[in-house]
XYZ file of N, CA and C in Angstrom:
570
model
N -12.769 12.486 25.936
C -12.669 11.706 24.713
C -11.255 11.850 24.177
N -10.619 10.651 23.709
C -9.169 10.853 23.408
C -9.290 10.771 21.796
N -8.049 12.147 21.567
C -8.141 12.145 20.258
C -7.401 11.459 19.691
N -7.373 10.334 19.465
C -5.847 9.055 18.815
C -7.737 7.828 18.862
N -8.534 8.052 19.703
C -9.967 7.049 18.969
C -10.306 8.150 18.185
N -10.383 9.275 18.485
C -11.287 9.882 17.382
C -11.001 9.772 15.921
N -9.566 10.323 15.655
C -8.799 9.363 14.762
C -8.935 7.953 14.085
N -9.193 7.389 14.630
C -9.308 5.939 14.059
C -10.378 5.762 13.690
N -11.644 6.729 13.888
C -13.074 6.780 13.206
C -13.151 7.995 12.061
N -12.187 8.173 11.373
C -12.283 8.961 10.289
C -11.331 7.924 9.101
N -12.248 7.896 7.983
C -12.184 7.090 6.770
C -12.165 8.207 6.005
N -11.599 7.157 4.634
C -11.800 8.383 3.192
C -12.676 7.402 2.725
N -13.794 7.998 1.810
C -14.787 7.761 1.258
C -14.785 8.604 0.248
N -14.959 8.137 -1.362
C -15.184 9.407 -1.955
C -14.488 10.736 -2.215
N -13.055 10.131 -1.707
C -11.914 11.220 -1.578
C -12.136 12.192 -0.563
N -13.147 12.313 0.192
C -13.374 12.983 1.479
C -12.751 12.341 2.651
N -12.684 12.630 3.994
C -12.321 12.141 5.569
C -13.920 12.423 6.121
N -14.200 11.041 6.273
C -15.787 11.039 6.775
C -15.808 10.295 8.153
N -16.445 10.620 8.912
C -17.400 9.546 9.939
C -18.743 9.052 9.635
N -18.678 7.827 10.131
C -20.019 7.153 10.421
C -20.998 7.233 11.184
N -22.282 7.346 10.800
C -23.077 7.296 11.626
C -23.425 6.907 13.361
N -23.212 5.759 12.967
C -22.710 4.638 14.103
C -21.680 4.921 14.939
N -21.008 4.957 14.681
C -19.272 6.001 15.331
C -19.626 7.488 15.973
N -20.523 8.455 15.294
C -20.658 9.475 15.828
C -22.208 9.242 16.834
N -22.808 8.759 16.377
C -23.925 8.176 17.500
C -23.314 7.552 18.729
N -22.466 6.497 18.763
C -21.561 6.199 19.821
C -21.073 7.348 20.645
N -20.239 8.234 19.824
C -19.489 9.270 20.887
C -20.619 10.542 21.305
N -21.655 10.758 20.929
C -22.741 11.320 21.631
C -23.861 10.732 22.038
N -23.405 9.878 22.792
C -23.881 8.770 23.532
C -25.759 8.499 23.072
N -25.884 8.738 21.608
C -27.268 8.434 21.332
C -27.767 7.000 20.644
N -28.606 6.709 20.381
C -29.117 5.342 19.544
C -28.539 5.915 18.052
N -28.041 5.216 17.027
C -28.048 5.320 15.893
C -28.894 5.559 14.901
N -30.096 4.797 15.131
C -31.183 5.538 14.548
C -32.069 6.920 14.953
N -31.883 7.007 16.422
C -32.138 8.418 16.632
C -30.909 9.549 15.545
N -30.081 9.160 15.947
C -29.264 10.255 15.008
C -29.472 10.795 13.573
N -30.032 9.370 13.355
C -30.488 9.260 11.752
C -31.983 10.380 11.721
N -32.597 10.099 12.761
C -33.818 10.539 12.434
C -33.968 12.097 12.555
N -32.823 12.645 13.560
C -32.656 13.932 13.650
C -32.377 14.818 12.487
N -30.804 13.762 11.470
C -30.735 14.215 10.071
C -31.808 14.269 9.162
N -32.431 12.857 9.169
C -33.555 13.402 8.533
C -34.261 14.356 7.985
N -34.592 14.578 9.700
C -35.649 16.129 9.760
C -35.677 17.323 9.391
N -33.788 17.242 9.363
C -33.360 18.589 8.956
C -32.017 17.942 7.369
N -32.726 17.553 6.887
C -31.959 17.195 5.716
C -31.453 18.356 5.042
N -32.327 19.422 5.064
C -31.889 20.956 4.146
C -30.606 21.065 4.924
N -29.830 21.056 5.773
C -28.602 21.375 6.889
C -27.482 20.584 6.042
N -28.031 19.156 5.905
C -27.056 18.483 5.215
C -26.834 18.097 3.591
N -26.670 19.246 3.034
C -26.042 18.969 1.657
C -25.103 17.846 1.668
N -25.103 17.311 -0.033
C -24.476 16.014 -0.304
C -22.676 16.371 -0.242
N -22.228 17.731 0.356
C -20.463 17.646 0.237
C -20.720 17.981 1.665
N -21.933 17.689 2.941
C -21.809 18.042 4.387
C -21.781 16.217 5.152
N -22.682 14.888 4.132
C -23.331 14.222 4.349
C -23.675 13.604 3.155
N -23.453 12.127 3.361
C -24.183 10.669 2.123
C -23.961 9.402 2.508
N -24.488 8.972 2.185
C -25.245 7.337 2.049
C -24.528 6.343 1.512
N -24.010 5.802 1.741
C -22.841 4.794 1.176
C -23.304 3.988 0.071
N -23.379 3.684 -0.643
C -23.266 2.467 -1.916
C -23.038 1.054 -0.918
N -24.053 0.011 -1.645
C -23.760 -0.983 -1.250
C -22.137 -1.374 -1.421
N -22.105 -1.674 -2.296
C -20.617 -1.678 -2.776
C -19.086 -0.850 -2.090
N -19.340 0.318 -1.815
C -19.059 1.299 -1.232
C -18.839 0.128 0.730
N -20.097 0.001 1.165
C -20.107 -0.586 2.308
C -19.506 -1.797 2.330
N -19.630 -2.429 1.431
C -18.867 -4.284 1.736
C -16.956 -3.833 1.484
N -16.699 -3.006 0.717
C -15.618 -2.501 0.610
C -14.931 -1.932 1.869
N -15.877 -1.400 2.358
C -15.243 -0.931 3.977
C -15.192 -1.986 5.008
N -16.213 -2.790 5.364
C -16.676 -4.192 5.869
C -15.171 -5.112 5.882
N -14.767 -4.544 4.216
C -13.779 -5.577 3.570
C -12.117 -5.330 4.032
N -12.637 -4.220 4.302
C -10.930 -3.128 4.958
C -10.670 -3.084 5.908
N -11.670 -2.736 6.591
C -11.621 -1.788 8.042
C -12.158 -3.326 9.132
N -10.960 -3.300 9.866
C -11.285 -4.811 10.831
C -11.851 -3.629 12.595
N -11.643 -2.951 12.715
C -12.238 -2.129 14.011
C -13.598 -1.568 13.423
N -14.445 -1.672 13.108
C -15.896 -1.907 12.828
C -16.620 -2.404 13.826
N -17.626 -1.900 14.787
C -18.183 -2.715 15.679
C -18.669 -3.900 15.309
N -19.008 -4.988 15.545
C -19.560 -6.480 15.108
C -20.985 -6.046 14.529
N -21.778 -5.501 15.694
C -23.464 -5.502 14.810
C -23.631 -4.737 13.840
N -22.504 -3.766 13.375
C -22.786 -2.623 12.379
C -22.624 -3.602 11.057
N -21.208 -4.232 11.004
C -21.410 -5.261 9.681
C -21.905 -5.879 9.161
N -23.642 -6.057 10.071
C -24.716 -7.110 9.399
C -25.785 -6.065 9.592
N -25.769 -4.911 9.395
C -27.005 -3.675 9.178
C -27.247 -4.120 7.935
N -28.860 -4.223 7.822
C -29.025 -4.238 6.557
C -28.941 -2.595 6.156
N -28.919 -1.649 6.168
C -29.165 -0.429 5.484
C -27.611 0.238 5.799
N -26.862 0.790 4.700
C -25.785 1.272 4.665
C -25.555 2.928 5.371
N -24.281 3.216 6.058
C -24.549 4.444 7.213
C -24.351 5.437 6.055
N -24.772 6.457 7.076
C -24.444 7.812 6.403
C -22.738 7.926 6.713
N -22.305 8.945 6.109
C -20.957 9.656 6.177
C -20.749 10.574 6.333
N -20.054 11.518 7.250
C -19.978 12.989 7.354
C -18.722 13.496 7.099
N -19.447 14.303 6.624
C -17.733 14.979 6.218
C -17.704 15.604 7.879
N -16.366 16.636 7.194
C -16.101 17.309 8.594
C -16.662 18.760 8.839
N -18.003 19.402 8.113
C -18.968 20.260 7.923
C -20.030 19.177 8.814
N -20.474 18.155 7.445
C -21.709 17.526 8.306
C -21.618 17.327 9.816
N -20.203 16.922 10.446
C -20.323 16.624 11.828
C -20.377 18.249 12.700
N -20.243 19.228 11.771
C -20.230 20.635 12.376
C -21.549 21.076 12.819
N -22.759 20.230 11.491
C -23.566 20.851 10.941
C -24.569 19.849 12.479
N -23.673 18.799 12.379
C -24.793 17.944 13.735
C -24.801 18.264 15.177
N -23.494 19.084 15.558
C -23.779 20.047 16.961
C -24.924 20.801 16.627
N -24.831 21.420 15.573
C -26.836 22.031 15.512
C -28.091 21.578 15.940
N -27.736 19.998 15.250
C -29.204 19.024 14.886
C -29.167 18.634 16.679
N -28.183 18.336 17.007
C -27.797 17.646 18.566
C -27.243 18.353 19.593
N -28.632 19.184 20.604
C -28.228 20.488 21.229
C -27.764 19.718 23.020
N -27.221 18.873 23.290
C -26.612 18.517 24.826
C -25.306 18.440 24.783
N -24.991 19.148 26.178
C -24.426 19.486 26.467
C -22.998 18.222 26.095
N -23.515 17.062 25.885
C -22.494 15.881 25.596
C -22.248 15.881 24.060
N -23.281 16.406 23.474
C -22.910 16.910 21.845
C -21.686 17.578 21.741
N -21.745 19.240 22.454
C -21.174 19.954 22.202
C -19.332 19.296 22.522
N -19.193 19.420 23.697
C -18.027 18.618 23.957
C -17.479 17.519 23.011
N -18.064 16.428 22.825
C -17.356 15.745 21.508
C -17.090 16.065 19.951
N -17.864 17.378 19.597
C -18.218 17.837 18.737
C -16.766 18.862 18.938
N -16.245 19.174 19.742
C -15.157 20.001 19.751
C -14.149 18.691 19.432
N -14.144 17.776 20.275
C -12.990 16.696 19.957
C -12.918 16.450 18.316
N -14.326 16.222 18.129
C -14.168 15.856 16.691
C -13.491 16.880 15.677
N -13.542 17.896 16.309
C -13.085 18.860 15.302
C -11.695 19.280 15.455
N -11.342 18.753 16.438
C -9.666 18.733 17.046
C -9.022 17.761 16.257
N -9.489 16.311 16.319
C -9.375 15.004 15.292
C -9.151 15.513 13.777
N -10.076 15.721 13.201
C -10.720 16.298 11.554
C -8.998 17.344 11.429
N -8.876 18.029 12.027
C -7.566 19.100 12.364
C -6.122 18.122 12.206
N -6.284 17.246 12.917
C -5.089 16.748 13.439
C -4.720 15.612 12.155
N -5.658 14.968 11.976
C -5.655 14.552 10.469
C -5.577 15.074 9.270
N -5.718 16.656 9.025
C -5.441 17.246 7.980
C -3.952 17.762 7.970
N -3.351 17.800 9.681
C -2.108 18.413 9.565
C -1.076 17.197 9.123
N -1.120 16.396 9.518
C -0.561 14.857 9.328
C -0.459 14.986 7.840
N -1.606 15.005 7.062
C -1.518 14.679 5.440
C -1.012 15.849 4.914
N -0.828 17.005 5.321
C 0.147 18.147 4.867
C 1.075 18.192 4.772
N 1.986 17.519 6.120
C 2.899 17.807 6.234
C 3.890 16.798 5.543
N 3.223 15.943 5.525
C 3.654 14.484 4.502
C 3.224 14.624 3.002
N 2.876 15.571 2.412
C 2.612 15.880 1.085
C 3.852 15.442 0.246
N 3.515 14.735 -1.039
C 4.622 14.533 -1.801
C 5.589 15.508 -2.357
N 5.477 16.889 -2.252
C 6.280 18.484 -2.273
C 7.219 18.216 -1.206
N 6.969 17.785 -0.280
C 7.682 17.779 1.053
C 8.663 16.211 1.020
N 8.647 15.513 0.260
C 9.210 14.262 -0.187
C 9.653 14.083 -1.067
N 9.795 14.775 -2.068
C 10.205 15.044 -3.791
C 11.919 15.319 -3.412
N 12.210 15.845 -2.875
C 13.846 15.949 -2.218
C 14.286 14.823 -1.989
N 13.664 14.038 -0.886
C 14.540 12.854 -0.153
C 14.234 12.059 -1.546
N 13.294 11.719 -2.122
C 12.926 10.410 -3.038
C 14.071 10.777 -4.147
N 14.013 12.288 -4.451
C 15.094 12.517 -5.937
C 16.221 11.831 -5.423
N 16.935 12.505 -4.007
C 18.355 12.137 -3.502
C 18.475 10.600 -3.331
N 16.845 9.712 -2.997
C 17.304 8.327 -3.450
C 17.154 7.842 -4.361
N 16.424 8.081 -5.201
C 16.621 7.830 -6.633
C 17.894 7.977 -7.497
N 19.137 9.319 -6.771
C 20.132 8.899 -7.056
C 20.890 8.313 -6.833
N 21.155 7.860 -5.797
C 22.315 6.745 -4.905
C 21.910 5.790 -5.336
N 20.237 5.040 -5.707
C 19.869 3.964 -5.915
C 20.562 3.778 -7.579
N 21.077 4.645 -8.557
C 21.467 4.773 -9.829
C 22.526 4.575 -9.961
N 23.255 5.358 -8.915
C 24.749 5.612 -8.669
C 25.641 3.832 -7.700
N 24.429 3.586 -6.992
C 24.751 1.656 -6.725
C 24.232 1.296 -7.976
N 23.603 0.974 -8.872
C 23.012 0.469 -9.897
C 24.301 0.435 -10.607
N 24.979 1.464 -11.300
C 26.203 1.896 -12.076
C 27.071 0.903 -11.885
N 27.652 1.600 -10.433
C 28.480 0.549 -9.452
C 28.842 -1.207 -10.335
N 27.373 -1.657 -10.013
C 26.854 -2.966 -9.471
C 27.256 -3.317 -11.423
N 26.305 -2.784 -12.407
C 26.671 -2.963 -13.857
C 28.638 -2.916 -14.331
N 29.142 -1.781 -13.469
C 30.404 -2.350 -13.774
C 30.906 -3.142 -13.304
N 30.690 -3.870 -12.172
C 31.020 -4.800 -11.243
C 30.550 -6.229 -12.340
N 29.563 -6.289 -13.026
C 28.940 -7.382 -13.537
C 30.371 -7.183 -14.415
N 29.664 -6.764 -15.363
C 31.084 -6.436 -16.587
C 32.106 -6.976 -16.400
N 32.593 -6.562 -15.679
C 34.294 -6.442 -14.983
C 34.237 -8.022 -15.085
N 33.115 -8.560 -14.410
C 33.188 -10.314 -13.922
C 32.663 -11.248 -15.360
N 32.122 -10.433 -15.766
C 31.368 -11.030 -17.483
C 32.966 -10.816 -18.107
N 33.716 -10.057 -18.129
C 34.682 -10.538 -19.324
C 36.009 -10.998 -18.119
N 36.417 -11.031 -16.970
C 36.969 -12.412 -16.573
C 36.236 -13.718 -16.572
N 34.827 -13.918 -16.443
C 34.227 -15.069 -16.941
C 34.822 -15.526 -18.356
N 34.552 -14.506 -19.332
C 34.826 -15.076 -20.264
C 36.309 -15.220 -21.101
N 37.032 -14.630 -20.348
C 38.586 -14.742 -20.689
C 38.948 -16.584 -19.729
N 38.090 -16.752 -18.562
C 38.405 -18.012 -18.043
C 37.505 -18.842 -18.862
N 36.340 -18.746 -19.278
C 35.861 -20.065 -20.296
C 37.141 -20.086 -21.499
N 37.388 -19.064 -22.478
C 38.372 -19.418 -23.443
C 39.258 -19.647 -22.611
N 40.236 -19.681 -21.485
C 41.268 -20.510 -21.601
C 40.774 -21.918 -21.315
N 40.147 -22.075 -20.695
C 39.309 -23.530 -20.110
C 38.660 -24.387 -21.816
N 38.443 -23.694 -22.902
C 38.022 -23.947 -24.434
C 39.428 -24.479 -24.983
N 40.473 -23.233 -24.850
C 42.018 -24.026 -25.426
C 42.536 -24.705 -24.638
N 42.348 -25.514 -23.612
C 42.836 -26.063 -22.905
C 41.888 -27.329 -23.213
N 40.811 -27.390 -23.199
C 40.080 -28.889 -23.453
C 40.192 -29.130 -25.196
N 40.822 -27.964 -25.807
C 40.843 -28.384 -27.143
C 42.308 -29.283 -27.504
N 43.502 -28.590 -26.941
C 44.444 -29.077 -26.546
C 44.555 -30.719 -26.078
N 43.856 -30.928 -25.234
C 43.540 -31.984 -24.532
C 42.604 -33.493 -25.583
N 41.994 -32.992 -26.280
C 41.389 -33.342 -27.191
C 42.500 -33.799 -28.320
N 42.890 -32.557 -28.927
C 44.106 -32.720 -29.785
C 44.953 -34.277 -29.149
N 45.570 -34.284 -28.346
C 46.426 -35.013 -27.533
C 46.274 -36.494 -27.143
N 44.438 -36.727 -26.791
C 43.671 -37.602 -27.122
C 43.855 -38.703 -27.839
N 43.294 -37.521 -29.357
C 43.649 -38.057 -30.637
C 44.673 -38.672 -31.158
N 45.624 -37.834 -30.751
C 47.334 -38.835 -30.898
C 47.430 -39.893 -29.872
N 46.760 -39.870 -28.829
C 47.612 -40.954 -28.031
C 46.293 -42.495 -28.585
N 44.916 -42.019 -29.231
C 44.385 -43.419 -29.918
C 44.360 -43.574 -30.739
N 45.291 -42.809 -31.780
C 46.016 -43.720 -32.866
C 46.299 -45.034 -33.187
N 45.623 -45.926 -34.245
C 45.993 -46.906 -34.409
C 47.392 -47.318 -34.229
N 48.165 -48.150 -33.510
C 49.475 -48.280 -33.629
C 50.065 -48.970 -34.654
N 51.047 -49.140 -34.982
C 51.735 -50.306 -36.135
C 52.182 -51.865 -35.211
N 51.399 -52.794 -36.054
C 51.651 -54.255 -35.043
C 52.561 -54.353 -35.039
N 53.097 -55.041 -34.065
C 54.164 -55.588 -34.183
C 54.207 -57.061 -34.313
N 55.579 -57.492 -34.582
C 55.743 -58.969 -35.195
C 55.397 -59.086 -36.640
N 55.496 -60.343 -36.767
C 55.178 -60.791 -38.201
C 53.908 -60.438 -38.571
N 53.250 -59.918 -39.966
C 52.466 -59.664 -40.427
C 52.146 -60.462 -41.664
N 50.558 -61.265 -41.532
C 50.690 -61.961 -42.333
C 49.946 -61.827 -44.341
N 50.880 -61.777 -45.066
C 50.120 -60.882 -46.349
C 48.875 -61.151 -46.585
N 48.253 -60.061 -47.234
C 46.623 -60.047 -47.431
C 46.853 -60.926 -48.403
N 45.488 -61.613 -48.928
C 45.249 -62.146 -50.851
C 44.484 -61.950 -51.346
């Protein structure tokens, strides 16, 4: 069993890393409802932080996310269980072959390999690089505001000369459509 699928069958639910019913019935090659029925039996094994029942809501939300979902699982009418990474500990118990045990180690290699991943990427471990870009991104920001500036008052030293220059022009206008004085004879008003 390769652990990069096992991986890809662990969800957060509930702020937990769970598997599905269906998913772990698959990799111990049983019927899904057998699996179910084994939990069942021994429900005292599975406390509600080992093992639970999805919310409708809860399920169309995943339906709604998750596109690697087998096809017939998305039209179950009854919503899967979820295991944490106890409950799938707790189901090498419930599920004593020899094909249990073996995937039941993968799974727990997976559950591992996914907790080291989200450790090591913890925002403690990123608070450095994000501060150091948060400053360069300030320090171009600065930059970029004096750069505006700088161009906001040559903008506006070129509109006022471009203002005395069309006022000028205007002025100049004015004198050149001046009524003129006729010439020739002018004949008196009465």
């Amino acid at each position: 069993m390769k652990l990069i699928s096992t991986q890809n069958n662990i969800y957060e639910i509930r702020g937990s890393k769970v598997m599905f019913d269906f998913d772990l019935a698959d990799m111990y090659r049983v019927e899904t409802r057998r699996l179910k029925e084994q939990v069942k039996r021994n429900l005292e094994r599975f406390p509600s932080d080992f093992m639970f029942q999805l919310t409708k809501e809860e399920w169309q939300e995943v339906i709604a996310n998750c596109d690697n979902l087998p096809e017939g699982v998305k039209f179950s009418p009854s919503q899967p269980f979820a295991f944490t990474q106890e409950g799938v500990a707790m189901l090498s118990g419930v599920l004593r072959s020899p094909v249990a045990v073996q995937v039941n180690i993968s799974i727990m290699r997976a559950f591992v390999a996914v907790r080291n991943v989200l450790t090591t990427t913890k925002e403690e471990n990123m608070l450095p690089a994000l501060i150091n870009r948060i400053k360069a991104l300030e320090e171009v920001s600065e930059e970029t505001f004096t750069a505006i500036n700088d161009l906001s008052e040559d903008t506006q030293k070129e509109f006022d000369d471009i203002y005395i220059a069309l006022a000028e022009l205007a002025a100049k206008h004015k004198q050149e459509n001046k009524p003129r004085n006729p010439i020739g004879f002018r004949k008196p008003e009465e």
